[in-house]
Short mmCIF file of C-alpha atoms and ligand atoms in Angstrom, two decimals:
data_model
loop_
_atom_site.label_atom_id
_atom_site.label_comp_id
_atom_site.label_asym_id
_atom_site.label_seq_id
_atom_site.Cartn_x
_atom_site.Cartn_y
_atom_site.Cartn_z
CA MET L 1 -6.64 -25.90 -35.69
CA ALA L 2 -4.55 -29.05 -35.10
CA TYR L 3 -6.27 -32.14 -33.72
CA ASP L 4 -4.84 -35.23 -32.01
CA ASN L 5 -7.11 -37.87 -33.52
CA ILE L 6 -9.50 -36.08 -35.86
CA VAL L 7 -8.40 -36.24 -39.48
CA VAL L 8 -9.54 -33.16 -41.39
CA PRO L 9 -10.23 -34.17 -45.00
CA ASN L 10 -8.07 -32.22 -47.44
CA ASP L 11 -10.57 -32.36 -50.29
CA GLY L 12 -13.18 -30.19 -48.53
CA GLU L 13 -13.72 -26.66 -47.23
CA LYS L 14 -15.16 -25.31 -44.00
CA VAL L 15 -18.71 -24.02 -43.60
CA THR L 16 -18.34 -20.46 -42.29
CA VAL L 17 -20.59 -17.75 -40.86
CA VAL L 18 -20.68 -14.45 -42.72
CA GLY L 19 -22.76 -11.74 -41.06
CA ASP L 20 -25.65 -13.76 -39.73
CA GLU L 21 -25.67 -16.36 -42.51
CA LEU L 22 -24.04 -19.71 -43.11
CA LYS L 23 -21.70 -19.73 -46.11
CA VAL L 24 -21.58 -23.24 -47.53
CA PRO L 25 -18.98 -24.22 -50.14
CA ASP L 26 -19.74 -26.84 -52.83
CA ASN L 27 -17.60 -29.40 -50.98
CA PRO L 28 -18.33 -28.68 -47.29
CA ILE L 29 -16.63 -30.61 -44.52
CA LEU L 30 -19.44 -31.99 -42.34
CA ALA L 31 -18.69 -33.71 -39.04
CA PHE L 32 -20.20 -36.99 -37.94
CA ILE L 33 -20.20 -38.96 -34.69
CA GLU L 34 -20.93 -42.58 -35.57
CA GLY L 35 -22.69 -43.41 -32.30
CA ASP L 36 -22.75 -46.53 -30.13
CA GLY L 37 -24.83 -49.70 -30.45
CA ILE L 38 -26.80 -49.51 -33.70
CA GLY L 39 -24.88 -46.31 -34.60
CA TYR L 40 -22.55 -48.04 -37.08
CA ASP L 41 -25.42 -49.68 -39.01
CA ILE L 42 -27.63 -46.61 -39.30
CA MET L 43 -24.78 -44.15 -39.95
CA THR L 44 -23.30 -46.36 -42.71
CA ALA L 45 -26.69 -46.79 -44.37
CA SER L 46 -27.67 -43.13 -44.06
CA LYS L 47 -24.36 -41.76 -45.37
CA ARG L 48 -24.79 -43.91 -48.47
CA ILE L 49 -28.23 -42.37 -49.05
CA TRP L 50 -27.14 -38.74 -48.38
CA ASP L 51 -24.13 -39.08 -50.69
CA ALA L 52 -26.16 -40.76 -53.43
CA ALA L 53 -28.84 -38.06 -53.22
CA VAL L 54 -26.24 -35.27 -53.46
CA GLN L 55 -24.62 -37.02 -56.45
CA ALA L 56 -27.99 -37.61 -58.15
CA THR L 57 -29.04 -33.99 -57.59
CA TYR L 58 -25.88 -32.04 -58.38
CA GLY L 59 -24.02 -34.53 -60.60
CA GLY L 60 -20.63 -34.16 -58.93
CA GLN L 61 -20.74 -30.35 -58.72
CA ARG L 62 -21.42 -30.65 -54.99
CA LYS L 63 -20.09 -33.28 -52.60
CA ILE L 64 -19.90 -33.71 -48.82
CA SER L 65 -16.43 -34.30 -47.31
CA TRP L 66 -17.14 -36.34 -44.17
CA MET L 67 -14.98 -35.80 -41.10
CA GLU L 68 -15.31 -38.28 -38.25
CA ILE L 69 -15.28 -36.82 -34.74
CA TYR L 70 -15.65 -38.90 -31.62
CA ALA L 71 -17.90 -39.33 -28.59
CA GLY L 72 -19.08 -42.31 -26.57
CA GLU L 73 -17.57 -45.79 -26.65
CA LYS L 74 -15.54 -45.26 -29.83
CA ALA L 75 -14.02 -42.11 -28.29
CA SER L 76 -13.14 -43.97 -25.13
CA THR L 77 -11.04 -46.51 -27.08
CA ILE L 78 -9.26 -43.77 -29.05
CA TYR L 79 -8.85 -41.21 -26.25
CA ASP L 80 -7.78 -43.54 -23.46
CA GLY L 81 -11.08 -43.88 -21.62
CA ASN L 82 -12.37 -40.36 -22.35
CA TYR L 83 -15.97 -40.58 -23.62
CA MET L 84 -16.26 -36.90 -24.48
CA PRO L 85 -12.91 -35.51 -25.72
CA GLU L 86 -12.43 -31.75 -25.72
CA GLU L 87 -11.43 -31.70 -29.39
CA THR L 88 -14.89 -32.94 -30.36
CA PHE L 89 -16.29 -29.63 -29.05
CA ASP L 90 -13.46 -27.72 -30.77
CA ALA L 91 -14.21 -29.44 -34.08
CA MET L 92 -17.94 -28.61 -33.84
CA ARG L 93 -17.08 -24.98 -33.10
CA GLU L 94 -14.69 -24.85 -36.07
CA PHE L 95 -16.73 -26.81 -38.63
CA ILE L 96 -20.22 -25.70 -37.40
CA VAL L 97 -22.42 -28.43 -38.92
CA GLY L 98 -22.47 -32.11 -37.93
CA ILE L 99 -24.60 -35.17 -37.29
CA LYS L 100 -24.51 -37.79 -34.58
CA GLY L 101 -25.75 -41.30 -33.96
CA PRO L 102 -27.04 -42.34 -30.52
CA LEU L 103 -24.65 -42.49 -27.56
CA THR L 104 -24.56 -44.74 -24.53
CA THR L 105 -24.29 -42.82 -21.29
CA PRO L 106 -21.60 -44.63 -19.26
CA VAL L 107 -23.03 -45.68 -15.91
CA GLY L 108 -21.03 -44.09 -13.09
CA GLY L 109 -19.00 -42.01 -15.59
CA GLY L 110 -18.14 -38.36 -15.14
CA PHE L 111 -21.13 -37.10 -17.18
CA ARG L 112 -24.84 -37.28 -16.47
CA SER L 113 -25.44 -37.77 -20.18
CA LEU L 114 -23.16 -37.24 -23.17
CA ASN L 115 -26.05 -35.79 -25.12
CA VAL L 116 -26.88 -33.27 -22.40
CA THR L 117 -23.19 -32.40 -22.14
CA LEU L 118 -22.91 -31.74 -25.87
CA ARG L 119 -25.98 -29.50 -25.74
CA GLN L 120 -24.76 -27.58 -22.71
CA VAL L 121 -21.12 -27.11 -23.72
CA LEU L 122 -22.00 -25.99 -27.24
CA ASP L 123 -25.04 -24.04 -25.95
CA LEU L 124 -27.30 -25.79 -28.47
CA TYR L 125 -30.37 -24.09 -27.09
CA ALA L 126 -33.03 -25.15 -29.61
CA CYS L 127 -34.01 -28.78 -29.97
CA VAL L 128 -35.91 -28.96 -33.25
CA ARG L 129 -38.12 -31.97 -34.01
CA PRO L 130 -40.23 -32.04 -37.18
CA VAL L 131 -43.18 -34.44 -36.99
CA ARG L 132 -44.73 -35.43 -40.31
CA TRP L 133 -46.30 -38.55 -41.65
CA TYR L 134 -45.21 -40.53 -44.70
CA GLU L 135 -47.84 -42.52 -46.53
CA GLY L 136 -47.49 -46.21 -45.68
CA VAL L 137 -45.98 -45.68 -42.20
CA PRO L 138 -48.12 -47.47 -39.57
CA SER L 139 -49.78 -44.87 -37.33
CA PRO L 140 -52.33 -44.99 -34.49
CA MET L 141 -54.06 -41.87 -35.88
CA LYS L 142 -57.25 -41.96 -38.00
CA ASN L 143 -55.95 -39.15 -40.20
CA PRO L 144 -52.17 -39.15 -39.81
CA GLN L 145 -51.83 -36.95 -42.89
CA ASP L 146 -53.10 -34.05 -40.72
CA VAL L 147 -50.05 -34.30 -38.46
CA ASN L 148 -47.40 -31.88 -39.69
CA MET L 149 -45.74 -29.96 -36.88
CA VAL L 150 -42.27 -28.78 -35.92
CA ILE L 151 -41.45 -28.61 -32.21
CA PHE L 152 -38.89 -26.10 -30.90
CA ARG L 153 -37.98 -27.29 -27.42
CA GLU L 154 -35.85 -25.09 -25.16
CA ASN L 155 -32.73 -27.12 -24.42
CA THR L 156 -30.80 -25.39 -21.63
CA GLU L 157 -33.14 -24.30 -18.79
CA ASP L 158 -36.09 -25.55 -16.77
CA VAL L 159 -35.78 -28.53 -14.42
CA TYR L 160 -33.07 -29.87 -16.77
CA ALA L 161 -30.66 -27.30 -15.32
CA GLY L 162 -30.01 -29.92 -12.60
CA ILE L 163 -30.40 -27.51 -9.67
CA GLU L 164 -31.78 -29.88 -7.05
CA TRP L 165 -30.98 -31.19 -3.58
CA GLU L 166 -31.71 -34.63 -2.20
CA ALA L 167 -33.92 -34.94 0.89
CA GLY L 168 -31.92 -35.28 4.09
CA THR L 169 -28.76 -33.53 2.87
CA PRO L 170 -27.48 -30.41 4.69
CA GLU L 171 -27.96 -28.36 1.48
CA ASN L 172 -31.58 -29.47 1.23
CA GLU L 173 -32.21 -28.63 4.88
CA LYS L 174 -30.60 -25.20 4.51
CA LEU L 175 -32.79 -24.39 1.51
CA ALA L 176 -35.92 -25.79 3.20
CA LYS L 177 -35.29 -23.59 6.25
CA PHE L 178 -34.79 -20.51 4.05
CA LEU L 179 -37.97 -21.23 2.08
CA ARG L 180 -40.08 -21.80 5.18
CA GLU L 181 -38.72 -19.11 7.46
CA GLU L 182 -37.87 -16.31 5.05
CA MET L 183 -40.16 -16.95 2.07
CA GLY L 184 -43.23 -18.28 3.88
CA ALA L 185 -43.40 -21.48 1.82
CA THR L 186 -45.12 -24.60 3.14
CA PHE L 187 -44.36 -28.17 2.08
CA PHE L 188 -43.99 -31.62 3.64
CA GLU L 189 -40.98 -32.48 5.82
CA GLY L 190 -38.26 -34.39 4.00
CA ALA L 191 -39.21 -33.24 0.50
CA GLY L 192 -36.58 -33.34 -2.24
CA LEU L 193 -36.17 -29.82 -3.62
CA GLY L 194 -35.52 -28.67 -7.19
CA ILE L 195 -35.36 -25.28 -8.88
CA LYS L 196 -36.93 -24.50 -12.23
CA PRO L 197 -35.16 -21.53 -13.83
CA ILE L 198 -36.78 -20.02 -16.94
CA SER L 199 -35.36 -16.71 -18.14
CA ALA L 200 -36.39 -14.00 -20.59
CA PHE L 201 -33.05 -14.51 -22.37
CA GLY L 202 -33.49 -18.28 -22.77
CA THR L 203 -37.14 -17.97 -23.77
CA LYS L 204 -36.75 -15.15 -26.25
CA ARG L 205 -33.87 -16.69 -28.19
CA LEU L 206 -35.81 -19.98 -28.48
CA VAL L 207 -39.12 -18.39 -29.51
CA ALA L 208 -37.30 -16.07 -31.94
CA LYS L 209 -35.74 -19.11 -33.63
CA ALA L 210 -39.16 -20.75 -33.91
CA ILE L 211 -40.73 -17.63 -35.44
CA GLN L 212 -37.81 -17.12 -37.85
CA TYR L 213 -38.21 -20.75 -38.93
CA ALA L 214 -41.95 -20.24 -39.48
CA ILE L 215 -41.21 -17.18 -41.64
CA ASP L 216 -38.46 -18.91 -43.66
CA GLU L 217 -40.46 -22.10 -44.23
CA GLY L 218 -43.88 -20.52 -44.80
CA HIS L 219 -45.71 -21.85 -41.74
CA ASP L 220 -48.88 -20.04 -40.69
CA SER L 221 -48.70 -20.20 -36.88
CA VAL L 222 -46.41 -20.51 -33.88
CA THR L 223 -48.02 -21.92 -30.72
CA LEU L 224 -46.43 -21.29 -27.31
CA VAL L 225 -47.05 -24.42 -25.22
CA HIS L 226 -46.81 -23.84 -21.46
CA LYS L 227 -48.24 -24.65 -18.05
CA GLY L 228 -48.58 -21.00 -17.08
CA ASN L 229 -51.94 -21.43 -15.32
CA ILE L 230 -50.11 -23.23 -12.50
CA GLN L 231 -46.45 -22.17 -12.74
CA LYS L 232 -47.03 -18.49 -13.32
CA PHE L 233 -43.51 -17.09 -13.02
CA THR L 234 -41.73 -19.78 -15.05
CA GLU L 235 -44.08 -21.33 -17.62
CA GLY L 236 -46.38 -18.30 -17.49
CA ALA L 237 -43.39 -16.04 -18.02
CA PHE L 238 -42.37 -18.20 -21.02
CA ARG L 239 -45.74 -17.35 -22.56
CA LYS L 240 -45.41 -13.63 -21.76
CA TRP L 241 -41.83 -13.34 -23.06
CA GLY L 242 -42.77 -15.36 -26.15
CA TYR L 243 -45.47 -12.85 -27.10
CA GLU L 244 -43.06 -10.01 -26.30
CA VAL L 245 -40.31 -11.22 -28.64
CA ALA L 246 -42.88 -11.78 -31.39
CA LYS L 247 -43.89 -8.10 -31.15
CA GLU L 248 -40.39 -6.69 -30.58
CA ARG L 249 -38.53 -8.55 -33.32
CA PHE L 250 -41.19 -9.80 -35.73
CA GLY L 251 -43.95 -7.18 -35.41
CA ASP L 252 -44.27 -6.87 -39.21
CA TYR L 253 -44.74 -10.60 -39.68
CA THR L 254 -46.91 -11.64 -36.75
CA ILE L 255 -50.32 -11.08 -35.19
CA THR L 256 -51.72 -12.62 -32.03
CA GLU L 257 -54.74 -14.93 -32.08
CA GLN L 258 -56.61 -12.17 -30.22
CA GLU L 259 -55.81 -9.69 -33.02
CA LEU L 260 -56.84 -12.27 -35.61
CA TRP L 261 -60.39 -12.20 -34.18
CA ASP L 262 -60.56 -8.57 -33.06
CA ASP L 263 -59.10 -6.98 -36.22
CA TYR L 264 -59.47 -9.58 -39.00
CA ASP L 265 -62.68 -11.40 -38.05
CA GLY L 266 -60.81 -14.71 -37.91
CA HIS L 267 -59.47 -14.45 -41.50
CA GLN L 268 -55.69 -14.78 -41.45
CA PRO L 269 -54.16 -11.94 -43.50
CA GLU L 270 -51.65 -12.87 -46.24
CA GLY L 271 -48.06 -12.90 -45.03
CA LYS L 272 -48.85 -12.87 -41.29
CA ILE L 273 -48.07 -15.64 -38.85
CA VAL L 274 -50.50 -16.11 -35.96
CA ILE L 275 -48.86 -16.36 -32.53
CA LYS L 276 -51.07 -18.33 -30.15
CA ASP L 277 -50.64 -20.22 -26.91
CA ARG L 278 -52.07 -23.38 -25.43
CA ILE L 279 -51.77 -24.91 -21.97
CA ALA L 280 -49.64 -28.04 -22.17
CA ASP L 281 -52.24 -30.60 -21.08
CA ILE L 282 -54.86 -29.46 -23.60
CA MET L 283 -52.13 -29.32 -26.25
CA PHE L 284 -51.58 -33.06 -25.87
CA GLN L 285 -55.30 -33.60 -26.56
CA LEU L 286 -55.44 -31.16 -29.43
CA SER L 287 -52.40 -32.71 -31.09
CA GLN L 288 -54.46 -35.90 -31.37
CA LEU L 289 -57.94 -34.51 -31.97
CA ARG L 290 -57.20 -31.46 -34.18
CA PRO L 291 -53.56 -31.69 -35.30
CA ALA L 292 -54.22 -29.77 -38.52
CA GLU L 293 -54.65 -26.56 -36.49
CA PHE L 294 -50.98 -26.48 -35.46
CA SER L 295 -47.72 -26.09 -37.31
CA VAL L 296 -44.75 -24.69 -35.33
CA LEU L 297 -44.78 -25.28 -31.54
CA ALA L 298 -42.39 -23.65 -29.03
CA ALA L 299 -42.13 -25.13 -25.53
CA PRO L 300 -39.97 -25.04 -22.41
CA ASN L 301 -37.65 -27.99 -21.86
CA LEU L 302 -39.71 -30.56 -19.93
CA ASN L 303 -43.02 -30.10 -21.73
CA GLY L 304 -41.13 -30.01 -25.03
CA ASP L 305 -39.51 -33.33 -24.16
CA TYR L 306 -42.84 -35.06 -23.51
CA LEU L 307 -44.46 -33.43 -26.51
CA SER L 308 -41.67 -34.53 -28.89
CA ASP L 309 -42.07 -38.21 -28.07
CA ALA L 310 -45.87 -38.11 -27.94
CA LEU L 311 -46.12 -36.48 -31.36
CA ALA L 312 -43.48 -38.81 -32.84
CA ALA L 313 -45.73 -41.72 -31.84
CA GLU L 314 -48.53 -40.25 -33.99
CA VAL L 315 -46.45 -40.66 -37.17
CA GLY L 316 -44.63 -43.95 -36.62
CA GLY L 317 -42.52 -43.65 -33.47
CA MET L 318 -38.91 -43.14 -32.57
CA GLY L 319 -37.51 -45.28 -35.39
CA ILE L 320 -38.38 -42.48 -37.81
CA ALA L 321 -38.46 -39.23 -35.77
CA PRO L 322 -35.56 -36.89 -36.67
CA GLY L 323 -34.06 -34.09 -34.60
CA ALA L 324 -31.50 -31.32 -34.39
CA ASN L 325 -29.85 -29.30 -31.65
CA ILE L 326 -29.11 -25.81 -32.83
CA ALA L 327 -27.27 -22.80 -31.39
CA ASP L 328 -27.09 -19.43 -33.12
CA HIS L 329 -25.25 -21.14 -36.00
CA ILE L 330 -23.82 -24.48 -34.88
CA GLY L 331 -26.15 -27.31 -35.83
CA LEU L 332 -25.75 -30.84 -34.47
CA PHE L 333 -28.34 -33.13 -36.05
CA GLU L 334 -29.16 -36.40 -34.30
CA ALA L 335 -31.17 -39.59 -34.24
CA THR L 336 -33.73 -39.17 -31.47
CA HIS L 337 -33.75 -42.80 -30.30
CA GLY L 338 -31.05 -44.48 -28.23
CA THR L 339 -28.43 -47.12 -29.02
CA ALA L 340 -30.86 -50.11 -28.96
CA PRO L 341 -27.95 -52.29 -27.78
CA LYS L 342 -29.66 -55.64 -28.41
CA TYR L 343 -29.61 -54.89 -32.16
CA THR L 344 -25.92 -53.86 -32.34
CA ASN L 345 -24.33 -54.90 -35.66
CA LEU L 346 -27.36 -57.00 -36.67
CA ASP L 347 -28.02 -54.75 -39.69
CA LYS L 348 -31.67 -54.80 -38.65
CA VAL L 349 -33.00 -51.49 -37.35
CA ASN L 350 -34.74 -48.61 -39.08
CA PRO L 351 -32.31 -45.91 -40.22
CA GLY L 352 -35.20 -43.41 -40.63
CA SER L 353 -34.52 -41.22 -37.60
CA LEU L 354 -30.89 -40.59 -38.52
CA LEU L 355 -31.68 -40.47 -42.24
CA PHE L 356 -34.23 -37.67 -41.78
CA SER L 357 -31.99 -35.84 -39.30
CA GLY L 358 -29.51 -35.76 -42.20
CA VAL L 359 -32.25 -34.51 -44.49
CA MET L 360 -32.76 -31.64 -42.00
CA MET L 361 -29.00 -31.06 -42.18
CA LEU L 362 -29.13 -30.84 -45.98
CA GLU L 363 -31.95 -28.30 -45.65
CA TYR L 364 -29.93 -26.40 -43.04
CA ILE L 365 -27.00 -25.98 -45.46
CA GLY L 366 -29.40 -24.98 -48.23
CA TRP L 367 -29.21 -28.18 -50.30
CA ARG L 368 -32.96 -28.50 -50.39
CA GLU L 369 -33.20 -30.25 -53.78
CA ALA L 370 -31.15 -33.18 -52.46
CA ALA L 371 -33.27 -33.26 -49.28
CA ASP L 372 -36.49 -33.31 -51.35
CA LYS L 373 -35.13 -36.16 -53.46
CA ILE L 374 -34.70 -38.28 -50.33
CA HIS L 375 -38.25 -37.50 -49.16
CA THR L 376 -39.61 -38.65 -52.52
CA ALA L 377 -37.41 -41.77 -52.75
CA TYR L 378 -38.34 -42.74 -49.18
CA GLN L 379 -42.03 -42.47 -50.01
CA LYS L 380 -41.56 -44.61 -53.13
CA THR L 381 -39.75 -47.25 -51.07
CA LEU L 382 -42.60 -47.40 -48.55
CA ALA L 383 -45.12 -47.62 -51.38
CA GLN L 384 -43.24 -50.78 -52.46
CA ASN L 385 -43.86 -52.08 -48.89
CA ILE L 386 -40.07 -52.31 -48.33
CA VAL L 387 -39.52 -51.69 -44.61
CA THR L 388 -37.36 -52.73 -41.66
CA TYR L 389 -38.61 -55.08 -38.91
CA ASP L 390 -40.22 -52.36 -36.75
CA PHE L 391 -42.70 -51.32 -39.42
CA ALA L 392 -43.02 -54.85 -40.83
CA ARG L 393 -44.49 -56.13 -37.57
CA GLN L 394 -47.32 -53.60 -37.87
CA MET L 395 -48.11 -54.27 -41.55
CA ASP L 396 -49.86 -57.14 -43.36
CA ASP L 397 -47.90 -57.44 -46.58
CA ALA L 398 -44.50 -55.98 -45.76
CA LYS L 399 -41.27 -56.96 -47.49
CA GLU L 400 -38.97 -56.92 -44.48
CA VAL L 401 -35.36 -55.99 -45.28
CA LYS L 402 -32.12 -55.27 -43.41
CA THR L 403 -30.89 -51.74 -42.70
CA SER L 404 -28.38 -51.88 -45.57
CA GLU L 405 -30.96 -53.33 -47.97
CA PHE L 406 -33.40 -50.58 -47.05
CA ALA L 407 -30.70 -48.02 -47.91
CA SER L 408 -30.10 -49.73 -51.28
CA ALA L 409 -33.84 -49.64 -52.02
CA VAL L 410 -34.05 -45.90 -51.24
CA ILE L 411 -30.97 -45.24 -53.40
CA ALA L 412 -32.50 -47.20 -56.28
CA ASN L 413 -35.59 -44.95 -55.97
CA LEU L 414 -33.67 -41.65 -55.95
P1 LIG G 501 -33.51 -47.08 -27.30
O1 LIG G 501 -32.09 -47.34 -27.58
O2 LIG G 501 -34.13 -45.95 -28.04
O3 LIG G 501 -34.30 -48.42 -27.67
C1 LIG G 501 -35.59 -48.71 -27.19
C2 LIG G 501 -36.35 -49.49 -28.24
O4 LIG G 501 -36.79 -48.59 -29.27
C3 LIG G 501 -35.57 -50.56 -28.99
O5 LIG G 501 -35.44 -51.74 -28.24
C4 LIG G 501 -36.44 -50.71 -30.22
O6 LIG G 501 -37.69 -51.35 -29.91
C5 LIG G 501 -36.80 -49.26 -30.51
N1 LIG G 501 -35.84 -48.61 -31.40
C6 LIG G 501 -34.85 -47.73 -31.08
N2 LIG G 501 -34.19 -47.34 -32.17
C7 LIG G 501 -34.76 -47.98 -33.22
C8 LIG G 501 -34.54 -48.00 -34.62
N3 LIG G 501 -33.57 -47.27 -35.18
N4 LIG G 501 -35.31 -48.79 -35.38
C9 LIG G 501 -36.29 -49.51 -34.86
N5 LIG G 501 -36.57 -49.54 -33.54
C10 LIG G 501 -35.81 -48.79 -32.74
O7 LIG G 501 -33.77 -46.83 -25.77
P2 LIG G 501 -33.10 -47.52 -24.47
O8 LIG G 501 -33.00 -49.00 -24.70
O9 LIG G 501 -33.88 -46.98 -23.34
O10 LIG G 501 -31.65 -46.89 -24.35
C11 LIG G 501 -30.45 -47.58 -24.74
C12 LIG G 501 -29.26 -46.64 -24.58
O11 LIG G 501 -29.39 -45.50 -25.43
C13 LIG G 501 -29.04 -46.08 -23.16
O12 LIG G 501 -27.65 -46.12 -22.87
C14 LIG G 501 -29.47 -44.63 -23.25
O13 LIG G 501 -28.75 -43.81 -22.36
C15 LIG G 501 -29.13 -44.31 -24.68
N6 LIG G 501 -29.93 -43.21 -25.27
C16 LIG G 501 -29.28 -42.35 -26.08
C17 LIG G 501 -29.99 -41.34 -26.74
C18 LIG G 501 -29.24 -40.42 -27.66
O14 LIG G 501 -28.07 -40.64 -27.92
N7 LIG G 501 -29.87 -39.36 -28.17
C19 LIG G 501 -31.37 -41.24 -26.56
C20 LIG G 501 -32.03 -42.17 -25.74
C21 LIG G 501 -31.30 -43.17 -25.10
P3 LIG G 501 -38.04 -52.90 -29.97
O15 LIG G 501 -37.26 -53.57 -28.88
O16 LIG G 501 -39.51 -52.92 -29.73
O17 LIG G 501 -37.68 -53.45 -31.31
#
């Protein structure tokens, strides 16, 4: 495909999908969106680390060919004021795997949020957020080493679908009249009204991805997190459809928590994943009081959003929490924090969130040895007390360094 402003590197090859699997060449073309604000600093630092880890692991036999694609402020200067050019979507569809820095949402622009737009247009229905603690990272938990969970948040439905009408508008009044007169609903005059769609299709594809991940990565449970005691036909249905897809598609690999006690006396049989569910509010407590009991979590959009940030706080906060938005095959990995505009070009912030999103990307393309090398080098760097300002202010004997110096320290430890 020909592009106006995207330069496709000629020393790389495309990642393709064969059957249901990604086929990754030794020199894959991976896309990146630099991001606004601190995007330049963290993307530059992280790319140095990813490239060095690939070189150190495969000695030149494998190499990433980076292809820059555009969104946000950089796009607007290149595409004449367009913050979200169409060819960015085309490039993600063609090249399948990419990573992005944070994006400013232009106030009063055509889009509600560039991130939401990317997710919706590319139908990136699973937002995946691993939450694990690295020794040396300041944490509010007594035993942060017990926190090791991966959240699969549904990305396309729920109250995020944007189906809502402002109080006082004719549309709102029409809907209010219908709900009162034809559906027998009662609510206060002048209420804003929103719709929360949750479907079997949206739920099952999300929960199936979470279970497949648990199987592939050797996790022992998948917990459906929902508010089904109150919202029976949306959150409650999420729970019901989640159990259904576990039986229908993964019956050989899964048992329910009920079956664990009824049939196995509480002893988890080898090779089986336990599917359980928890109501969202108690899940927030349990994630702090008994985190070791949970590994993979699957949640509808809004609860998954809250849960992702709350759990990230347990292991060091947004400066280090990585994430990915994944469709059936397309994977767009991303820093989970924003553009932190006051730190733009100061070479100051923590590159951890983007760095570990890239580590997830290396795992996604099957380059696990390089990903593991970064985990180990990062831990060594922390053990040397070398950190950026955000961790330094929570530690007694930190050696505070710039973003670029932190990257150099990790590379030296590879
Ligand atoms: P933010 O950019 O995440 O920054 C909030 C604070 O979090 C920063 O001031 C800083 O705290 C800390 N922080 C963020 N990234 C950090 C890093 N890499 N290292 C260390 N500390 C970090 O949130 P915001 O100020 O609410 O949003 C700014 C812009 O980002 C908005 O335009 C928003 O729309 C956008 N945004 C984009 C995304 C995305 O692209 N995925 C996500 C969220 C927000 P201290 O001040 O305490 O040092």
